[in-house]
mmCIF file with all atom_site columns, C-alpha atoms in Angstrom:
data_model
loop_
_atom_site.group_PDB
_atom_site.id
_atom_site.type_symbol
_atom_site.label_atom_id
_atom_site.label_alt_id
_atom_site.label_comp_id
_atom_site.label_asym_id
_atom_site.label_entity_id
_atom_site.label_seq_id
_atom_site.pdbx_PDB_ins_code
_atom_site.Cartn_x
_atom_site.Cartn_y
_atom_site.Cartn_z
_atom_site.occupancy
_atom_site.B_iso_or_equiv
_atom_site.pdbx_formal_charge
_atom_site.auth_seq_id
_atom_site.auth_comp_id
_atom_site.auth_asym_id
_atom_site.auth_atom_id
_atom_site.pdbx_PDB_model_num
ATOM 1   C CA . UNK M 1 1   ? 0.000   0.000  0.000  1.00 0.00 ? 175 UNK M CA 1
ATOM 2   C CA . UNK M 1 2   ? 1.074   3.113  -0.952 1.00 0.00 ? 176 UNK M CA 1
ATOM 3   C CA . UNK M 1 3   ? 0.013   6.712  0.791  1.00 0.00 ? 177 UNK M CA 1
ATOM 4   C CA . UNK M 1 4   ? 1.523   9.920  1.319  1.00 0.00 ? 178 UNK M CA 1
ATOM 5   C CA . UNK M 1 5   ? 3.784   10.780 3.749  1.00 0.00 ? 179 UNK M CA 1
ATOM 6   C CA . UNK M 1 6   ? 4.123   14.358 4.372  1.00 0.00 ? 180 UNK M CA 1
ATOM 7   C CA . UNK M 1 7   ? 6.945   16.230 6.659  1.00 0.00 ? 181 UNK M CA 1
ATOM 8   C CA . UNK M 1 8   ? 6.147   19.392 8.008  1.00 0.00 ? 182 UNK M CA 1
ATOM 9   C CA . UNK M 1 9   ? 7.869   21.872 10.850 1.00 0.00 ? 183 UNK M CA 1
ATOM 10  C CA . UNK M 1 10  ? 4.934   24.048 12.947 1.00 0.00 ? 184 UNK M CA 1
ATOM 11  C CA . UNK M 1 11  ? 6.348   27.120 14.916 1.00 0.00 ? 185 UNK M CA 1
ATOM 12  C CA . UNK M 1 12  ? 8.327   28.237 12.719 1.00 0.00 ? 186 UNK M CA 1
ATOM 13  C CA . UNK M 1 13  ? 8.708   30.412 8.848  1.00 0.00 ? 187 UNK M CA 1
ATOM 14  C CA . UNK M 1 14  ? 11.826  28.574 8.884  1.00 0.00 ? 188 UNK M CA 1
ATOM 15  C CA . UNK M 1 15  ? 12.880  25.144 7.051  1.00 0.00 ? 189 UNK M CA 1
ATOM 16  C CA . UNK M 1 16  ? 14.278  22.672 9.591  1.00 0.00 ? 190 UNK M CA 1
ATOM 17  C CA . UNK M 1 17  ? 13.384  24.866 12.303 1.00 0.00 ? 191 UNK M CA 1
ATOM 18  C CA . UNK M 1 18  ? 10.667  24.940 14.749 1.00 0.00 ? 192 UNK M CA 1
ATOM 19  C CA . UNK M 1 19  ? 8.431   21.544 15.776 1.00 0.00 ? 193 UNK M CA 1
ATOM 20  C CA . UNK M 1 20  ? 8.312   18.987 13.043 1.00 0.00 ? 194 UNK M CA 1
ATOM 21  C CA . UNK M 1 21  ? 5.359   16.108 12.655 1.00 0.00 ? 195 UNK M CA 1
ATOM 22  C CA . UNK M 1 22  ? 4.485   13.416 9.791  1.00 0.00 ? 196 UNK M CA 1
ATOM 23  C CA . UNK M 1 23  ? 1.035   13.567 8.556  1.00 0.00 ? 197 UNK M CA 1
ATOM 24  C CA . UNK M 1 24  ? -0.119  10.628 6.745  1.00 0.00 ? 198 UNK M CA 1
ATOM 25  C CA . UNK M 1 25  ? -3.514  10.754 4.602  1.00 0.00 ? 199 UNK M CA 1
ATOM 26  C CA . UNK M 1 26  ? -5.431  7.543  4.562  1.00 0.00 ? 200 UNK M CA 1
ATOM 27  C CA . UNK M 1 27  ? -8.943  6.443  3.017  1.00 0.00 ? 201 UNK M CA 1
ATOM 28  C CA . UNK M 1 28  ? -9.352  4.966  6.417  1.00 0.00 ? 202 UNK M CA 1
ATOM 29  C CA . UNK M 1 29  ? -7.395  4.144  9.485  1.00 0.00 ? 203 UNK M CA 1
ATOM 30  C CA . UNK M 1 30  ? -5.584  0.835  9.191  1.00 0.00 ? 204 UNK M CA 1
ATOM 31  C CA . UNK M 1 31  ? -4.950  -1.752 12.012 1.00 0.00 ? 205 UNK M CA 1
ATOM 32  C CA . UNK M 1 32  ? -3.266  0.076  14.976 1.00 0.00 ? 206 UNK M CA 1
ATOM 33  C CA . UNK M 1 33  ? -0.552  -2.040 15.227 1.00 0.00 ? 207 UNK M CA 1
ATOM 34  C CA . UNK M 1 34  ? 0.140   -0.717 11.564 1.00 0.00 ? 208 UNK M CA 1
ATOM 35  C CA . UNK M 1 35  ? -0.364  2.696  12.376 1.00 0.00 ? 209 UNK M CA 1
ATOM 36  C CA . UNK M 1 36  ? 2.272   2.425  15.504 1.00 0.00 ? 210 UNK M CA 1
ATOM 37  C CA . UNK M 1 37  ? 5.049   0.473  12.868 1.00 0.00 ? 211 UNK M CA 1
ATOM 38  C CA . UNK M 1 38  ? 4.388   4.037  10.659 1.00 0.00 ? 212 UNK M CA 1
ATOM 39  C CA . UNK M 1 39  ? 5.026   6.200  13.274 1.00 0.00 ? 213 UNK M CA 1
ATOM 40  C CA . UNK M 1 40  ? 8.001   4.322  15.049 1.00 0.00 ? 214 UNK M CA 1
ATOM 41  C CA . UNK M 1 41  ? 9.608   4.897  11.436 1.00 0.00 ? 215 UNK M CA 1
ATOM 42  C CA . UNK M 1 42  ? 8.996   8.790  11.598 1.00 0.00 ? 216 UNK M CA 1
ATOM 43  C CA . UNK M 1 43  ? 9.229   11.629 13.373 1.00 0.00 ? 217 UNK M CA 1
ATOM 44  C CA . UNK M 1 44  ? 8.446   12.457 17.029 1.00 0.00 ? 218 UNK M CA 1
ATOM 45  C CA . UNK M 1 45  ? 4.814   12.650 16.247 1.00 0.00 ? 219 UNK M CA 1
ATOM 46  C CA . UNK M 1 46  ? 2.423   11.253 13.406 1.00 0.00 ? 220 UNK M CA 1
ATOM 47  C CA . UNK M 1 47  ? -0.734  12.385 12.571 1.00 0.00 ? 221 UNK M CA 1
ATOM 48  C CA . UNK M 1 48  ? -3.009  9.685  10.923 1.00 0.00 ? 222 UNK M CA 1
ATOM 49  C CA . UNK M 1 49  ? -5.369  11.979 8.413  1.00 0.00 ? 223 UNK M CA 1
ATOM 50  C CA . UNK M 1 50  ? -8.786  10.021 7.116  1.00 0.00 ? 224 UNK M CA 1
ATOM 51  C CA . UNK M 1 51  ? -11.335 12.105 5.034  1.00 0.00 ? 225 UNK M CA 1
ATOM 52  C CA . UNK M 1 52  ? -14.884 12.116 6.916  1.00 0.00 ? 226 UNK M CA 1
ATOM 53  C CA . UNK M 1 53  ? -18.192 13.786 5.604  1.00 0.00 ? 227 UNK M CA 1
ATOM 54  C CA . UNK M 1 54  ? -16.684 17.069 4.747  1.00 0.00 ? 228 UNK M CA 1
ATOM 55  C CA . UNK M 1 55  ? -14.145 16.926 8.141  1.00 0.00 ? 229 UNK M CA 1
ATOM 56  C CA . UNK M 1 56  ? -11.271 14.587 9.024  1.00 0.00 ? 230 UNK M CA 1
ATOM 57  C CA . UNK M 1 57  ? -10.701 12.254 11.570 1.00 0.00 ? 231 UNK M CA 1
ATOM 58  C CA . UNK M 1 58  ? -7.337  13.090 13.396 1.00 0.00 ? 232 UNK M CA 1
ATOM 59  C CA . UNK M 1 59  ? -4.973  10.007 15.634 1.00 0.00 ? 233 UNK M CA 1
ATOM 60  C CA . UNK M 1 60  ? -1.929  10.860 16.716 1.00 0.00 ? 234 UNK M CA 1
ATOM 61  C CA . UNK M 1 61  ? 1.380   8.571  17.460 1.00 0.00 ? 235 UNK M CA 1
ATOM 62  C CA . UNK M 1 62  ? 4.410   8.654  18.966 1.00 0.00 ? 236 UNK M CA 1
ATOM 63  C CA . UNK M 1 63  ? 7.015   6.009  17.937 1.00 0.00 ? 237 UNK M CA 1
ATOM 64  C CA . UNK M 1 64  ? 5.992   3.965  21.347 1.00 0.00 ? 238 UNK M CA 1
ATOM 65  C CA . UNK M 1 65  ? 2.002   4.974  22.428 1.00 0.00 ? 239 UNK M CA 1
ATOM 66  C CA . UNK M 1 66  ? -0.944  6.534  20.719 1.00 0.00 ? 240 UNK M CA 1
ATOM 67  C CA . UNK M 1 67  ? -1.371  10.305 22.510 1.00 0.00 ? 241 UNK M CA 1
ATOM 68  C CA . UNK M 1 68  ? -4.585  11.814 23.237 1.00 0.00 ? 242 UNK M CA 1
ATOM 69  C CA . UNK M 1 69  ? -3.539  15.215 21.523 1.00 0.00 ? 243 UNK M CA 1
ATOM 70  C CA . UNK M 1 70  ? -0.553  16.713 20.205 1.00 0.00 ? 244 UNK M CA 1
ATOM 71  C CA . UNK M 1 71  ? -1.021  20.182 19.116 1.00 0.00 ? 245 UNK M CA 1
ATOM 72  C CA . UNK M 1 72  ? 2.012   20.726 16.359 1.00 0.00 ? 246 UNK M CA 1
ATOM 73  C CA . UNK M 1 73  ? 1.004   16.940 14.842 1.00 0.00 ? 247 UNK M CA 1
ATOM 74  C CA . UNK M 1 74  ? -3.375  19.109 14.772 1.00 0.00 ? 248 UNK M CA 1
ATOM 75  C CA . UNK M 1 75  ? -1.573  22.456 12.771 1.00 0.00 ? 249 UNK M CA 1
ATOM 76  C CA . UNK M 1 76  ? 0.951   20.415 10.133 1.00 0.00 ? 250 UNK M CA 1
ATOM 77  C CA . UNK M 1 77  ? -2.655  18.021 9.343  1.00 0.00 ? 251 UNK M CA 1
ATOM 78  C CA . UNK M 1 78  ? -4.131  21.416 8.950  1.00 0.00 ? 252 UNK M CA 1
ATOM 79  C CA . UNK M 1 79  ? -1.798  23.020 6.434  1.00 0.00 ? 253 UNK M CA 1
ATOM 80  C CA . UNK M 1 80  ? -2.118  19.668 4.588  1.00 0.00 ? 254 UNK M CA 1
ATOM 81  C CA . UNK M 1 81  ? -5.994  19.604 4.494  1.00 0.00 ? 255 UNK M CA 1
ATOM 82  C CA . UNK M 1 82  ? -5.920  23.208 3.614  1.00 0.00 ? 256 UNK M CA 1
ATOM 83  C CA . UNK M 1 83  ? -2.798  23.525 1.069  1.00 0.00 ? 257 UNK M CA 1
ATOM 84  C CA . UNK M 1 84  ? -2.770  19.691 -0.576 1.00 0.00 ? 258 UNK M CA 1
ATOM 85  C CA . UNK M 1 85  ? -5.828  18.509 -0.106 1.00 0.00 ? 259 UNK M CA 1
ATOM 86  C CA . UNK M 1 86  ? -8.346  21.091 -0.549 1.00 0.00 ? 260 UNK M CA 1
ATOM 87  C CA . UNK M 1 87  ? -6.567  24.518 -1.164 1.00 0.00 ? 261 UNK M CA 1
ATOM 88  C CA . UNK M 1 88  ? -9.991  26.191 -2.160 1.00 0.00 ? 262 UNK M CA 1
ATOM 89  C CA . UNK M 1 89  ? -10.684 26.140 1.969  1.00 0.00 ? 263 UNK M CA 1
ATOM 90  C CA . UNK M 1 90  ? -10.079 28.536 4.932  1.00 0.00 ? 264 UNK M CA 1
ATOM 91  C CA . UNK M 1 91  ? -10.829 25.994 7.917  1.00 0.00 ? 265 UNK M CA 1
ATOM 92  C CA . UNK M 1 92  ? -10.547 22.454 8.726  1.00 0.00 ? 266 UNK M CA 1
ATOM 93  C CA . UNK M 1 93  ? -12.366 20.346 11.568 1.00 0.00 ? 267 UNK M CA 1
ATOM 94  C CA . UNK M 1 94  ? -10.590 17.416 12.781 1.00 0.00 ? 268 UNK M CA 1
ATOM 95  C CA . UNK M 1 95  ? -12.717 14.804 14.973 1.00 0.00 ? 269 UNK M CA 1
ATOM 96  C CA . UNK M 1 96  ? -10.158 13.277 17.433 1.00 0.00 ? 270 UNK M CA 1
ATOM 97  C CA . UNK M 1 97  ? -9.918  11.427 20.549 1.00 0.00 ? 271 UNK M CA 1
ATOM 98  C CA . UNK M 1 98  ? -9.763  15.488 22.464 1.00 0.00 ? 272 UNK M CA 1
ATOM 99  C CA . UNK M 1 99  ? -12.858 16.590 20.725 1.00 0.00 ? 273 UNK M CA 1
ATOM 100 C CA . UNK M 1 100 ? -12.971 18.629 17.920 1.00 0.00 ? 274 UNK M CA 1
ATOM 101 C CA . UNK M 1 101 ? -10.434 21.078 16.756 1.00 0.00 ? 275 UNK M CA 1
ATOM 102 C CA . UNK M 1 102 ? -10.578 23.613 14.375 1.00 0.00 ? 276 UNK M CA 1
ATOM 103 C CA . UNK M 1 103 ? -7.237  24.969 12.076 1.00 0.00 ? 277 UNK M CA 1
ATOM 104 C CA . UNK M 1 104 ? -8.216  27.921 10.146 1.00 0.00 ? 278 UNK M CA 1
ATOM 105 C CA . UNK M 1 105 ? -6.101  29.787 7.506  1.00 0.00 ? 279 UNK M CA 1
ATOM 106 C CA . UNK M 1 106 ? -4.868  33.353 8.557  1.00 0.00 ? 280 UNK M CA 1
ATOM 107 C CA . UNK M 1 107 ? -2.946  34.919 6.296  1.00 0.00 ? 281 UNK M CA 1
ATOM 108 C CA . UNK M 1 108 ? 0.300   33.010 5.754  1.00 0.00 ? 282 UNK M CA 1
ATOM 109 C CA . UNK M 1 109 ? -0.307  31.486 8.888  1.00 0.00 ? 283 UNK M CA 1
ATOM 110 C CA . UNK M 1 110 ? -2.854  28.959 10.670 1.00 0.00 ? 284 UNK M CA 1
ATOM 111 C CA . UNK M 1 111 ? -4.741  29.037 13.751 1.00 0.00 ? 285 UNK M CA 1
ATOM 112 C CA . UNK M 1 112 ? -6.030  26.714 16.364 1.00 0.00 ? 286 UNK M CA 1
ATOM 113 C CA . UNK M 1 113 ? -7.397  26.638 19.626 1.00 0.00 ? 287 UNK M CA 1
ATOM 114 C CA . UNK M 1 114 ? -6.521  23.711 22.355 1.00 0.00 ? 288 UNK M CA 1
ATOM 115 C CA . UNK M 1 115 ? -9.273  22.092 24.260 1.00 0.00 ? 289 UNK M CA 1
ATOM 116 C CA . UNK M 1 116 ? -8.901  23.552 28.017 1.00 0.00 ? 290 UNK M CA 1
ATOM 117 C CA . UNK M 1 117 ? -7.884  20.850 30.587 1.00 0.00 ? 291 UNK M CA 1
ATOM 118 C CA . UNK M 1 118 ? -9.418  21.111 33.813 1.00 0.00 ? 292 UNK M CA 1
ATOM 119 C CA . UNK M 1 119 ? -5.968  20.341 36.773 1.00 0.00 ? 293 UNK M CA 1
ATOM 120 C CA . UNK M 1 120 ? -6.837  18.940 40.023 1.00 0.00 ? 294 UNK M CA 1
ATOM 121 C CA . UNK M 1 121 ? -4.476  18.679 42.839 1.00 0.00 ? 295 UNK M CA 1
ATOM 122 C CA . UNK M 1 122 ? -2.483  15.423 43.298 1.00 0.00 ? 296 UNK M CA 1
ATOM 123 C CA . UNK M 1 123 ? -0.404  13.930 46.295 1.00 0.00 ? 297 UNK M CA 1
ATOM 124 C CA . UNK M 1 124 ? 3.467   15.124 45.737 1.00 0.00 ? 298 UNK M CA 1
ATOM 125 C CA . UNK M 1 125 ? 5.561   13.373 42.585 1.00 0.00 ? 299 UNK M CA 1
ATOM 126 C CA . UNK M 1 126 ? 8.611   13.652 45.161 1.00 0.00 ? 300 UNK M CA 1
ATOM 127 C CA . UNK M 1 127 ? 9.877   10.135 45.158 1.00 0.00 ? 301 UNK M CA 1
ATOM 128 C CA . UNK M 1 128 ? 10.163  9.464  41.583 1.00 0.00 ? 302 UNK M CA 1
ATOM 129 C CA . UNK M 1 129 ? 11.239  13.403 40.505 1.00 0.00 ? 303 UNK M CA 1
ATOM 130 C CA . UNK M 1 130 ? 13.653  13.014 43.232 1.00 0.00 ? 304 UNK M CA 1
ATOM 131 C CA . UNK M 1 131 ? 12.597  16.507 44.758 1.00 0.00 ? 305 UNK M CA 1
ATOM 132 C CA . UNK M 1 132 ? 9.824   18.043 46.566 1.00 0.00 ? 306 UNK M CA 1
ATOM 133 C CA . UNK M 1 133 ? 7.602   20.501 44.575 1.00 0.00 ? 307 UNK M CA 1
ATOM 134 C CA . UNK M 1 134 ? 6.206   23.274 45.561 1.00 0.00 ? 308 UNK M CA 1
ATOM 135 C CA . UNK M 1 135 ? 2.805   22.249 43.810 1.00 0.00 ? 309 UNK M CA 1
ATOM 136 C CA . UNK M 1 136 ? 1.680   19.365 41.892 1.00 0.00 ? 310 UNK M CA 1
ATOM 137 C CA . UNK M 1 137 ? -1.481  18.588 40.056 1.00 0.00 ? 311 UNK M CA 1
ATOM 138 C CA . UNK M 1 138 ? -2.680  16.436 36.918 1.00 0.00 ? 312 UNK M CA 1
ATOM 139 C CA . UNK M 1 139 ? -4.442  17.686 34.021 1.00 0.00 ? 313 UNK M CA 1
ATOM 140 C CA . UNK M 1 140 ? -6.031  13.971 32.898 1.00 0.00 ? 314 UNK M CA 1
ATOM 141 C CA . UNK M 1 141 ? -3.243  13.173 30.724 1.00 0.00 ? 315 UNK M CA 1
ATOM 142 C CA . UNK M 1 142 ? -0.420  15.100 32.600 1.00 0.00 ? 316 UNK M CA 1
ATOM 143 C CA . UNK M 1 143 ? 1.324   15.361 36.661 1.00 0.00 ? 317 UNK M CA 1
ATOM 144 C CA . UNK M 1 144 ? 2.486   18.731 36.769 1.00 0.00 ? 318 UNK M CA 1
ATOM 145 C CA . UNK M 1 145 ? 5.156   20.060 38.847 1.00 0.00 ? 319 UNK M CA 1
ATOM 146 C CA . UNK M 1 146 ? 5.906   23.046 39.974 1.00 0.00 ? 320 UNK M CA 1
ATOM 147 C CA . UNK M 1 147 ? 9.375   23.266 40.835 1.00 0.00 ? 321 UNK M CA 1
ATOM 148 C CA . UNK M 1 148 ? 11.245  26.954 42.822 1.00 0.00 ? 322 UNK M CA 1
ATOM 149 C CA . UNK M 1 149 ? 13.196  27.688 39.976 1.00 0.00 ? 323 UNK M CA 1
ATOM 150 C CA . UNK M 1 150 ? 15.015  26.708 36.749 1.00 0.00 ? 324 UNK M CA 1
ATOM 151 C CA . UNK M 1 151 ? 17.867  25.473 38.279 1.00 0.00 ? 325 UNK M CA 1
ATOM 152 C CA . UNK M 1 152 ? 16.013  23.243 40.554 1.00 0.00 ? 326 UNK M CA 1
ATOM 153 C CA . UNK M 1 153 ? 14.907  21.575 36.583 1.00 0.00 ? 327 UNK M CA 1
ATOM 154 C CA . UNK M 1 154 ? 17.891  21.525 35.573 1.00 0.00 ? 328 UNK M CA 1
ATOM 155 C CA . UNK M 1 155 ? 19.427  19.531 38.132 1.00 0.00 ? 329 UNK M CA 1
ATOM 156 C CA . UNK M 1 156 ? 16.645  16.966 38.474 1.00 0.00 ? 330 UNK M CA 1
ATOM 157 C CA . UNK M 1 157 ? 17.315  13.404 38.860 1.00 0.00 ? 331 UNK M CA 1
ATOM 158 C CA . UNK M 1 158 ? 14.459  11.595 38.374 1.00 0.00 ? 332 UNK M CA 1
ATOM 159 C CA . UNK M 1 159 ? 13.653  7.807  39.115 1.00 0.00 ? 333 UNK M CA 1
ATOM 160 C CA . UNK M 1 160 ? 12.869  6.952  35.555 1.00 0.00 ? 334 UNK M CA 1
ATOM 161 C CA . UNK M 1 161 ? 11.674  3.851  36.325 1.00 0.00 ? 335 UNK M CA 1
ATOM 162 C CA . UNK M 1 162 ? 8.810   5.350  39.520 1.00 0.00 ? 336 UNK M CA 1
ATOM 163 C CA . UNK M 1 163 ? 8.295   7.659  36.404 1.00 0.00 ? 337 UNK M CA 1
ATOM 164 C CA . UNK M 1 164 ? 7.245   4.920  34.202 1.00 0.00 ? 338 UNK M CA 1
ATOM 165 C CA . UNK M 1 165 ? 4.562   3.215  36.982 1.00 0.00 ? 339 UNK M CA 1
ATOM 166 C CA . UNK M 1 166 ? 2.759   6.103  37.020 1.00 0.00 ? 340 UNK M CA 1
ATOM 167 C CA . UNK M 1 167 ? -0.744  5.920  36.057 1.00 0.00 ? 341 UNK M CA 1
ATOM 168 C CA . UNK M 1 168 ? -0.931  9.027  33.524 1.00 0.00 ? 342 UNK M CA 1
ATOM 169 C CA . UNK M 1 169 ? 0.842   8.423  30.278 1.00 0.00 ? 343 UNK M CA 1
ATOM 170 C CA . UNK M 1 170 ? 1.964   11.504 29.856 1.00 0.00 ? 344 UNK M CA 1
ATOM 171 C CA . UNK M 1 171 ? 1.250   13.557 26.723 1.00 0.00 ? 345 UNK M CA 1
ATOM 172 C CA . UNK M 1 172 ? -0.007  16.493 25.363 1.00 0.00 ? 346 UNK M CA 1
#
């Protein structure tokens, strides 16, 4: 089977700059274990692009888990909808796993707004960031950690392996 593959840096006016994704168009979304073999051959992030009744369903992959939403991945799908696939539009709705999002043409540019995430307050991550926070929540996909300073980041040693029990997955 062949489909197109399509590389494309968000963030940035810049080649090779800026946050780069695969998009990959499909008729329809193929077996997952296929779709995780695609993206382990990519980039950091693929977006899996399948026309649906004038919008698109959207799945994103990393080169290990599927992700609930990954912003850069939603804007390069966008600018392929909107300059490959149907040039003659201004807006794009992708049905994901989030909800829907939007991506709408503005000037040279695109636009897009993120779902909100409600954050609740969690017990500390101390034992496997190796240091105490001063605040910690979770978002439903995400802990969150708020640390003094950025040299208190920058010297973290985290227990990778307490990092991998925990129960969020960890993505954005």
């Amino acid at each position: 089977m062949r489909v197109p593959i399509f590389q494309l840096d968000a963030f940035t006016t810049r080649r090779f700059a800026g946050n780069p994704a695969a998009v990959v168009v499909l008729d329809r979304f193929l077996d997952d274990a296929l779709l995780q073999a695609v993206a382990a051959e990519n980039l950091a992030e693929t977006a899996f692009v399948v026309p649906s009744e004038g919008r698109y369903r959207l799945r994103w992959f990393t080169p290990t888990v599927e992700v609930p939403l990954c912003g850069h991945a939603t804007l390069a799908a966008g600018a392929v909808v909107l300059e490959r696939l149907e040039s003659g539009r201004d807006s794009v709705v992708f049905d994901t796993a989030s909800g829907p999002l939007q991506v709408a043409r503005e000037g040279n540019a695109y636009r897009m707004e993120l779902p909100a995430r409600t954050v609740r307050a969690v017990p500390a991550l101390s034992a496997a960031l190796g240091v105490t926070p001063v605040e910690a929540a979770i978002d439903g996909n995400n802990y969150l950690a708020l640390l003094p300073g950025a040299d208190d980041v920058r010297s973290l040693e985290p227990d990778l392996a307490a990092i991998a029990r925990l129960d969020i997955p960890g993505s954005w």
